[in-house]
Amino acid sequence: MITRIEAYRYRCFKTISARMLPFQVLVGPNGAGKTTLLDIPVLLGEMVASRSIEHAFQQQTGTHPRPRTDYARDLIFNQKGETFELAVEAEIPQQIVSSLVEKAVLGKQPRAAEQYRSKPERWPATVRYEIRFELFNEALQIGEENVVLLPKNDSKVPRGTGISVAEWAREHSSTAVPVIVVMERRRGGPVAFIPEMEKKSLPTFEFQPTEPAFANLFSDASMFGASLWLRDLLMNDACPYQPVLENLRRAQPPVRKPVLEKDASSLPWLIQNLKTSNPKAFERWIRMVQLAIPQIRDVETVVREDDKHGYLRVAYTNDRKVPASGLSDGTLSVLATTILPYLPVTPRLIMHEEPEHGIHPKGIEVILESLKAVKTGQVWISSHSPVVLAHCEPKELFCLSLDEEGAAIAIPGDQHPALQKWRSSLDLGTLFAAGVLG
């Protein structure tokens, strides 16, 4: 899972280093950076997939019908300076960690190998991708780009300074912290690819200053297993989930294997697949839906005979059946959100902005519990709802606000000054409504 997002001089962020949890709720006023923060993994994934920073920032993409910006300078905080940096970190899956450990001890003397195996705090635990962008003649290009592996005990590695970890590792090569540089790109120079847990670099390569080197990482898991895993997560498994209700009201074309789409258009087929492949999970989902909308008795997918397109139909307790075209926005939103924890597979990262929109307050708690229950991936949401906040633990919150300079700052909920005094006698919703959280 992604464990950290960093941004320096990017849009509304002057400096942010956010430690991310499996379930995270971003709260704060409009313009405080909630959407910008949620977009960073998606942005990096689209940049790598398209092999172009120009495409990701200044052209229409799969998640942005309009370009993220028309002018490159607008990407820089307060339009001052010439550079900005982004970084993401992710926890390496245990299976890949094990293979890296075995690779590290290969060729070592038995005593040295056993010594390394006995110190898991020195094993690679986190993979980090960091990139610095710069303006040249008002055009955007890449100034620095690195991939590094970090150990579990990485407290000495700088955070929140804007200094790249790869640069820090070069200057502190004698440190006891085993930072492993896998990909290294400096301004105007060639790119070095160093197979994970090895010291010798492959032949260096030159790339256009607008082309991410990460996109060209060798697709060989024996050399770059952790790095490729992160790249795949960013490119294929970071899903900005925002159901488009008009699409849900229309019949959807058949699919061979239904997967969760970012606009929820595959919902009829996901429901049909759940009902046939796992009836017990389907029944549990219906019971969850009924907590939000008690009048619903069943949900089914109707397949048209002529073109095999499918649409939803809801059966109510009074035996009335209503097709998707006649359902309210709130009902469609409840169906599209509550099903997530019952799906056999979801994207590894789901971002959902204001999932409470259009839903009755009694159903918002059900929506929130459904999002918390997703076990096959991370879920990050933004919210303005006091009801959502009232049912969150402080540690699940990121409180965003603007300082005197207009820079967005993010404070973990369990470190927020106002929440230090929080007790059960005063719920988080009251604090938010009073303006304490932005």
Coordinates of C-alpha atoms in Angstrom, one line a residue:
M1 CA 0.0 0.0 0.0
I2 CA 1.0 3.6 -0.5
T3 CA 2.4 4.9 2.9
R4 CA 3.5 8.4 2.1
I5 CA 2.9 11.3 -0.4
E6 CA 5.1 14.3 -0.6
A7 CA 4.8 17.5 -2.5
Y8 CA 7.1 20.6 -2.5
R9 CA 6.1 23.9 -4.1
Y10 CA 3.3 22.1 -6.0
R11 CA 0.1 24.0 -6.6
C12 CA -1.3 25.0 -3.2
F13 CA 1.4 23.0 -1.3
K14 CA 4.6 24.6 -0.2
T15 CA 5.6 21.6 1.8
I16 CA 3.7 18.4 2.6
S17 CA 4.8 15.0 3.7
A18 CA 1.7 13.0 4.5
R19 CA 1.9 9.6 6.1
M20 CA -1.0 7.6 4.6
L21 CA -3.1 4.8 6.2
P22 CA -5.2 2.1 4.7
F23 CA -8.3 4.2 5.3
Q24 CA -7.8 8.0 5.2
V25 CA -10.3 10.9 5.3
L26 CA -9.2 14.3 4.1
V27 CA -11.2 17.2 5.6
G28 CA -10.8 21.0 5.2
P29 CA -12.2 24.0 3.4
N30 CA -12.5 24.4 -0.3
G31 CA -9.1 25.2 -1.9
A32 CA -7.1 23.5 0.8
G33 CA -5.7 20.8 -1.4
K34 CA -7.8 17.7 -0.8
T35 CA -8.3 17.0 -4.5
T36 CA -4.7 17.9 -5.4
L37 CA -3.4 15.5 -2.8
L38 CA -5.7 12.6 -3.9
D39 CA -4.7 13.2 -7.5
I40 CA -0.9 12.8 -7.0
P41 CA -0.8 9.0 -7.4
V42 CA -3.1 9.2 -10.4
L43 CA -1.0 11.9 -12.0
L44 CA 2.2 10.0 -11.6
G45 CA 0.6 6.8 -13.0
E46 CA -0.8 8.7 -16.0
M47 CA 2.6 10.3 -16.5
V48 CA 4.4 7.0 -16.5
A49 CA 1.8 5.2 -18.6
S50 CA 1.8 7.9 -21.3
R51 CA 5.7 8.3 -21.1
S52 CA 5.1 12.0 -21.2
I53 CA 4.9 14.8 -18.5
E54 CA 3.3 17.0 -21.1
H55 CA 0.4 14.5 -21.6
A56 CA -0.1 14.1 -17.9
F57 CA -0.2 17.8 -17.1
Q58 CA -1.3 19.7 -20.2
Q59 CA -3.5 17.3 -22.1
Q60 CA -6.8 15.5 -21.6
T61 CA -6.3 12.2 -19.8
G62 CA -8.5 9.3 -18.8
T63 CA -9.3 10.9 -15.4
H64 CA -9.2 14.6 -16.4
P65 CA -11.5 15.7 -19.3
R66 CA -9.6 19.0 -19.1
P67 CA -5.9 19.4 -18.8
R68 CA -4.6 19.7 -15.3
T69 CA -3.1 23.0 -16.3
D70 CA -2.8 25.3 -19.4
Y71 CA 0.4 27.0 -18.2
A72 CA 3.3 25.1 -16.6
R73 CA 4.1 27.9 -14.2
D74 CA 0.7 27.6 -12.6
L75 CA 1.9 24.2 -11.2
I76 CA 4.4 26.0 -9.0
F77 CA 3.3 27.3 -5.6
N78 CA 2.4 31.0 -5.9
Q79 CA 4.0 30.9 -9.4
K80 CA 7.4 31.7 -7.8
G81 CA 10.6 29.7 -8.4
E82 CA 11.4 27.3 -11.2
T83 CA 10.9 23.8 -9.6
F84 CA 8.5 21.5 -7.8
E85 CA 8.8 18.0 -6.5
L86 CA 6.5 15.0 -6.0
A87 CA 7.2 11.7 -4.3
V88 CA 5.3 8.6 -3.3
E89 CA 6.3 5.7 -1.0
A90 CA 4.7 2.3 -0.8
E91 CA 5.2 -0.7 1.5
I92 CA 6.8 -3.6 -0.4
P93 CA 4.8 -6.8 -0.3
Q94 CA 6.3 -9.5 1.9
Q95 CA 6.8 -11.9 -1.0
I96 CA 8.9 -9.4 -2.8
V97 CA 10.8 -8.5 0.4
S98 CA 11.7 -12.2 0.8
S99 CA 13.0 -12.5 -2.7
L100 CA 15.1 -9.3 -2.1
V101 CA 16.6 -10.8 1.1
E102 CA 17.5 -14.0 -0.7
K103 CA 19.1 -12.0 -3.5
A104 CA 21.1 -10.0 -1.0
V105 CA 22.6 -13.1 0.7
L106 CA 23.4 -14.8 -2.6
G107 CA 27.1 -15.4 -2.8
K108 CA 27.7 -14.3 0.8
Q109 CA 29.5 -16.5 3.3
P110 CA 27.1 -18.5 5.5
R111 CA 27.8 -16.5 8.6
A112 CA 27.3 -13.2 6.8
A113 CA 24.1 -14.5 5.2
E114 CA 22.7 -15.6 8.5
Q115 CA 23.7 -12.2 10.1
Y116 CA 21.7 -10.3 7.4
R117 CA 18.7 -12.6 7.7
S118 CA 18.7 -12.0 11.5
K119 CA 18.3 -8.2 11.0
P120 CA 14.9 -7.5 9.4
E121 CA 15.2 -3.9 10.3
R122 CA 17.8 -3.6 7.6
W123 CA 15.8 -5.3 4.9
P124 CA 14.1 -3.3 2.2
A125 CA 10.6 -2.4 3.4
T126 CA 9.6 0.6 1.3
V127 CA 10.0 1.6 -2.3
R128 CA 10.0 5.3 -3.1
Y129 CA 9.6 7.2 -6.4
E130 CA 10.6 10.8 -6.4
I131 CA 10.7 13.3 -9.3
R132 CA 11.6 17.0 -9.5
F133 CA 10.1 19.1 -12.3
E134 CA 11.6 22.4 -13.6
L135 CA 10.8 25.1 -16.0
F136 CA 13.0 25.8 -19.0
N137 CA 11.9 28.7 -21.2
E138 CA 8.5 28.3 -19.4
A139 CA 8.2 24.7 -20.6
L140 CA 8.0 21.8 -18.1
Q141 CA 10.8 19.2 -18.0
I142 CA 12.3 16.6 -15.6
G143 CA 15.2 17.8 -13.5
E144 CA 15.7 14.8 -11.3
E145 CA 14.1 11.4 -11.0
N146 CA 14.9 8.5 -8.7
V147 CA 13.7 5.2 -7.3
V148 CA 15.1 4.0 -3.9
L149 CA 14.5 1.2 -1.5
L150 CA 14.3 2.1 2.2
P151 CA 14.6 -0.1 5.3
K152 CA 12.0 -0.5 7.9
N153 CA 14.1 1.6 10.3
D154 CA 14.4 4.8 8.2
S155 CA 13.9 7.4 10.8
K156 CA 17.2 9.1 9.8
V157 CA 16.1 9.6 6.2
P158 CA 15.0 13.2 5.7
R159 CA 11.2 13.9 5.3
G160 CA 9.6 17.2 4.7
T161 CA 12.8 19.0 3.6
G162 CA 12.4 18.8 -0.2
I163 CA 15.8 17.1 -0.4
S164 CA 15.6 14.0 -2.5
V165 CA 16.3 10.7 -0.7
A166 CA 18.7 9.6 -3.4
E167 CA 20.7 12.8 -3.0
W168 CA 20.8 12.3 0.7
A169 CA 22.0 8.8 0.2
R170 CA 24.8 10.0 -2.0
E171 CA 26.0 12.4 0.6
H172 CA 25.6 9.9 3.4
S173 CA 26.9 6.8 1.8
S174 CA 28.7 5.8 5.0
T175 CA 25.5 6.0 7.1
A176 CA 24.2 3.0 8.9
V177 CA 20.9 3.4 7.1
P178 CA 20.9 1.0 4.1
V179 CA 19.3 3.1 1.4
I180 CA 19.4 1.3 -2.0
V181 CA 19.3 3.5 -5.1
V182 CA 17.7 1.6 -8.0
M183 CA 17.2 4.3 -10.6
E184 CA 19.1 7.6 -10.6
R185 CA 18.6 10.5 -13.0
R186 CA 20.3 13.9 -12.5
R187 CA 19.6 17.1 -14.5
G188 CA 20.8 16.8 -18.1
G189 CA 22.6 13.5 -17.4
P190 CA 22.1 9.9 -18.3
V191 CA 19.9 7.5 -16.3
A192 CA 21.4 4.7 -14.3
F193 CA 19.4 1.6 -13.6
I194 CA 20.9 -0.5 -10.8
P195 CA 19.3 -3.9 -10.3
E196 CA 17.8 -4.2 -6.8
M197 CA 20.2 -5.5 -4.1
E198 CA 23.1 -5.2 -6.6
K199 CA 25.9 -2.6 -6.8
K200 CA 26.7 -2.6 -10.5
S201 CA 24.7 -0.4 -12.8
L202 CA 23.4 -1.5 -16.2
P203 CA 24.6 0.6 -19.1
T204 CA 23.2 4.2 -18.8
F205 CA 20.5 5.5 -21.0
E206 CA 19.5 9.0 -22.3
F207 CA 15.9 10.1 -22.4
Q208 CA 14.1 13.2 -23.5
P209 CA 13.7 15.7 -20.7
T210 CA 9.9 15.3 -20.9
E211 CA 10.0 11.4 -20.8
P212 CA 9.9 9.7 -17.4
A213 CA 12.7 7.2 -17.0
F214 CA 10.5 5.2 -14.7
A215 CA 8.4 4.3 -17.7
N216 CA 11.5 2.7 -19.3
L217 CA 12.5 0.5 -16.3
F218 CA 13.3 -3.0 -17.5
S219 CA 10.3 -5.2 -17.1
D220 CA 12.3 -7.9 -15.4
A221 CA 11.0 -8.8 -11.9
S222 CA 14.2 -10.6 -11.1
M223 CA 16.1 -7.3 -11.4
F224 CA 13.5 -4.7 -10.4
G225 CA 10.7 -6.6 -8.6
A226 CA 9.8 -3.9 -6.0
S227 CA 10.2 -1.0 -8.4
L228 CA 8.0 -2.7 -11.0
W229 CA 5.4 -3.5 -8.4
L230 CA 5.1 0.2 -7.5
R231 CA 5.0 1.2 -11.1
D232 CA 2.2 -1.2 -11.8
L233 CA 0.3 0.2 -8.8
L234 CA 0.5 3.7 -10.0
M235 CA -0.3 2.9 -13.6
N236 CA -3.0 0.4 -13.2
D237 CA -4.3 0.3 -9.6
A238 CA -4.8 3.9 -8.5
C239 CA -8.5 4.4 -9.1
P240 CA -10.2 7.8 -8.6
Y241 CA -13.7 6.3 -8.0
Q242 CA -16.4 8.8 -8.8
P243 CA -19.7 7.2 -9.9
V244 CA -21.3 8.9 -12.9
L245 CA -24.9 8.5 -12.1
E246 CA -26.2 9.1 -15.7
N247 CA -24.1 6.2 -16.9
L248 CA -25.6 4.0 -14.2
R249 CA -29.1 4.9 -15.5
R250 CA -28.2 3.6 -18.9
A251 CA -27.8 0.0 -20.0
Q252 CA -24.1 -1.1 -20.2
P253 CA -22.5 -3.2 -22.9
P254 CA -21.5 -6.8 -21.9
V255 CA -18.0 -7.4 -20.6
R256 CA -16.1 -10.6 -20.5
K257 CA -14.7 -10.1 -17.0
P258 CA -16.2 -7.3 -14.9
V259 CA -13.8 -5.0 -13.0
L260 CA -14.5 -1.9 -11.1
E261 CA -14.5 1.1 -13.4
K262 CA -13.7 4.6 -12.1
D263 CA -17.2 5.9 -13.2
A264 CA -19.0 2.8 -11.8
S265 CA -20.4 1.9 -15.2
S266 CA -19.6 -1.8 -14.7
L267 CA -21.9 -2.0 -11.6
P268 CA -24.6 -4.0 -13.3
W269 CA -22.1 -6.7 -14.3
L270 CA -20.3 -6.6 -10.9
I271 CA -23.7 -7.2 -9.2
Q272 CA -24.6 -10.1 -11.6
N273 CA -21.2 -11.7 -11.1
L274 CA -21.4 -11.3 -7.3
K275 CA -24.9 -12.9 -7.2
T276 CA -23.9 -15.9 -9.3
S277 CA -20.3 -16.5 -8.0
N278 CA -20.8 -15.8 -4.3
P279 CA -24.5 -15.8 -3.3
K280 CA -23.6 -15.4 0.4
A281 CA -21.6 -12.3 -0.2
F282 CA -24.4 -11.0 -2.3
E283 CA -26.9 -11.5 0.6
R284 CA -24.6 -9.7 3.0
W285 CA -24.4 -6.8 0.6
I286 CA -28.2 -6.6 0.3
R287 CA -28.4 -6.5 4.1
M288 CA -25.8 -3.6 4.1
V289 CA -27.9 -1.8 1.5
Q290 CA -31.0 -2.3 3.6
L291 CA -29.3 -0.5 6.5
A292 CA -29.2 2.6 4.4
I293 CA -32.5 2.0 2.5
P294 CA -34.7 -0.4 4.4
Q295 CA -37.4 -0.5 1.7
I296 CA -35.1 -2.3 -0.8
R297 CA -35.7 -6.1 -1.0
D298 CA -33.4 -7.1 -3.8
V299 CA -31.2 -5.8 -6.6
E300 CA -30.9 -7.6 -10.0
T301 CA -29.3 -7.1 -13.3
V302 CA -31.6 -7.2 -16.3
V303 CA -30.0 -8.3 -19.6
R304 CA -31.8 -7.1 -22.8
E305 CA -32.3 -9.8 -25.4
D306 CA -31.6 -7.7 -28.4
D307 CA -28.1 -6.3 -27.6
K308 CA -27.2 -8.1 -24.4
H309 CA -26.7 -4.8 -22.6
G310 CA -27.4 -4.9 -18.8
Y311 CA -29.0 -2.5 -16.4
L312 CA -30.0 -2.5 -12.7
R313 CA -33.4 -3.0 -11.3
V314 CA -34.3 -2.6 -7.7
A315 CA -37.2 -4.6 -6.0
Y316 CA -38.8 -2.9 -3.0
T317 CA -40.7 -4.5 -0.1
N318 CA -44.0 -3.5 -1.6
D319 CA -43.2 -5.6 -4.7
R320 CA -42.6 -2.6 -6.8
K321 CA -39.7 -2.9 -9.3
V322 CA -37.8 0.2 -10.5
P323 CA -35.2 0.2 -13.3
A324 CA -32.0 2.2 -12.9
S325 CA -33.4 4.9 -15.0
G326 CA -36.0 5.6 -12.4
L327 CA -33.8 5.5 -9.3
S328 CA -32.7 8.5 -7.3
D329 CA -29.1 9.8 -7.2
G330 CA -28.9 8.7 -3.5
T331 CA -30.0 5.2 -4.2
L332 CA -27.5 4.7 -7.1
S333 CA -24.7 6.2 -4.9
V334 CA -25.5 3.8 -2.1
L335 CA -25.5 0.8 -4.5
A336 CA -22.2 1.9 -6.1
T337 CA -20.4 2.5 -2.8
T338 CA -21.7 -0.3 -0.5
I339 CA -20.7 -3.0 -2.9
L340 CA -17.0 -2.3 -2.7
P341 CA -16.1 -4.5 0.3
Y342 CA -18.0 -7.4 -1.2
L343 CA -16.1 -7.5 -4.5
P344 CA -13.5 -10.3 -4.8
V345 CA -11.0 -7.8 -6.4
T346 CA -10.7 -4.0 -6.2
P347 CA -8.0 -1.6 -7.3
R348 CA -5.2 -1.4 -4.7
L349 CA -6.0 2.3 -4.1
I350 CA -9.5 3.8 -4.3
M351 CA -9.9 7.5 -4.0
H352 CA -13.5 8.8 -3.6
E353 CA -14.3 12.5 -3.2
E354 CA -17.3 13.4 -1.1
P355 CA -19.0 9.9 -1.1
E356 CA -21.7 11.4 1.1
H357 CA -23.0 13.6 -1.7
G358 CA -26.7 13.1 -2.3
I359 CA -27.2 10.6 0.4
H360 CA -29.5 10.9 3.4
P361 CA -27.7 11.4 6.7
K362 CA -29.0 8.0 7.9
G363 CA -27.2 6.4 5.0
I364 CA -23.9 8.2 5.3
E365 CA -22.8 6.0 8.2
V366 CA -23.5 2.9 6.1
I367 CA -21.5 4.3 3.3
L368 CA -18.6 5.1 5.6
E369 CA -18.6 1.6 7.2
S370 CA -18.6 0.1 3.7
L371 CA -15.6 2.1 2.7
K372 CA -13.8 1.2 5.9
A373 CA -14.5 -2.5 5.3
V374 CA -12.7 -2.7 2.0
K375 CA -9.8 -5.2 2.6
T376 CA -8.5 -5.7 -0.9
G377 CA -7.1 -2.2 -1.2
Q378 CA -6.6 1.2 0.4
V379 CA -9.5 3.8 0.5
W380 CA -8.9 7.5 0.7
I381 CA -11.8 9.9 0.7
S382 CA -12.5 13.6 1.1
S383 CA -15.5 14.9 2.9
H384 CA -17.3 18.0 4.1
S385 CA -19.9 16.0 6.1
P386 CA -20.0 16.3 9.9
V387 CA -21.7 12.9 9.9
V388 CA -18.6 11.3 8.3
L389 CA -16.3 13.0 10.7
A390 CA -18.4 12.1 13.7
H391 CA -17.8 8.4 12.9
C392 CA -14.1 8.6 12.3
E393 CA -11.2 8.1 14.7
P394 CA -8.8 11.1 14.9
K395 CA -6.0 9.0 13.5
E396 CA -8.0 8.4 10.3
L397 CA -8.2 12.1 9.5
F398 CA -6.0 14.5 7.7
C399 CA -7.0 18.1 8.5
L400 CA -6.1 20.5 5.7
S401 CA -6.2 24.2 6.0
L402 CA -4.4 27.3 4.6
D403 CA -1.8 29.3 6.4
E404 CA -1.2 33.1 6.2
E405 CA 0.8 32.7 3.0
G406 CA -2.0 30.7 1.4
A407 CA -0.1 27.4 1.5
A408 CA -2.1 24.3 2.3
I409 CA -1.0 22.4 5.3
A410 CA -2.0 18.9 6.4
I411 CA -2.1 17.9 10.0
P412 CA -2.9 14.3 11.1
G413 CA -6.1 14.2 13.2
D414 CA -4.4 12.7 16.2
Q415 CA -1.8 15.6 16.1
H416 CA -4.3 18.4 15.5
P417 CA -4.2 20.9 18.4
A418 CA -8.0 21.1 18.7
L419 CA -8.3 17.3 18.7
Q420 CA -5.7 16.9 21.5
K421 CA -8.5 17.9 23.8
W422 CA -11.1 15.8 22.1
R423 CA -13.2 13.6 24.3
S424 CA -16.3 11.5 23.7
S425 CA -18.4 14.3 25.1
L426 CA -17.6 16.4 22.0
D427 CA -17.8 14.5 18.7
L428 CA -15.8 15.4 15.6
G429 CA -18.8 16.5 13.7
T430 CA -19.4 19.3 16.2
L431 CA -15.8 20.4 15.9
F432 CA -16.0 20.5 12.1
A433 CA -19.3 22.4 12.2
A434 CA -17.8 24.9 14.5
G435 CA -14.9 25.5 12.1
V436 CA -12.3 23.8 14.2
L437 CA -11.2 21.6 11.4
G438 CA -11.2 24.2 8.6

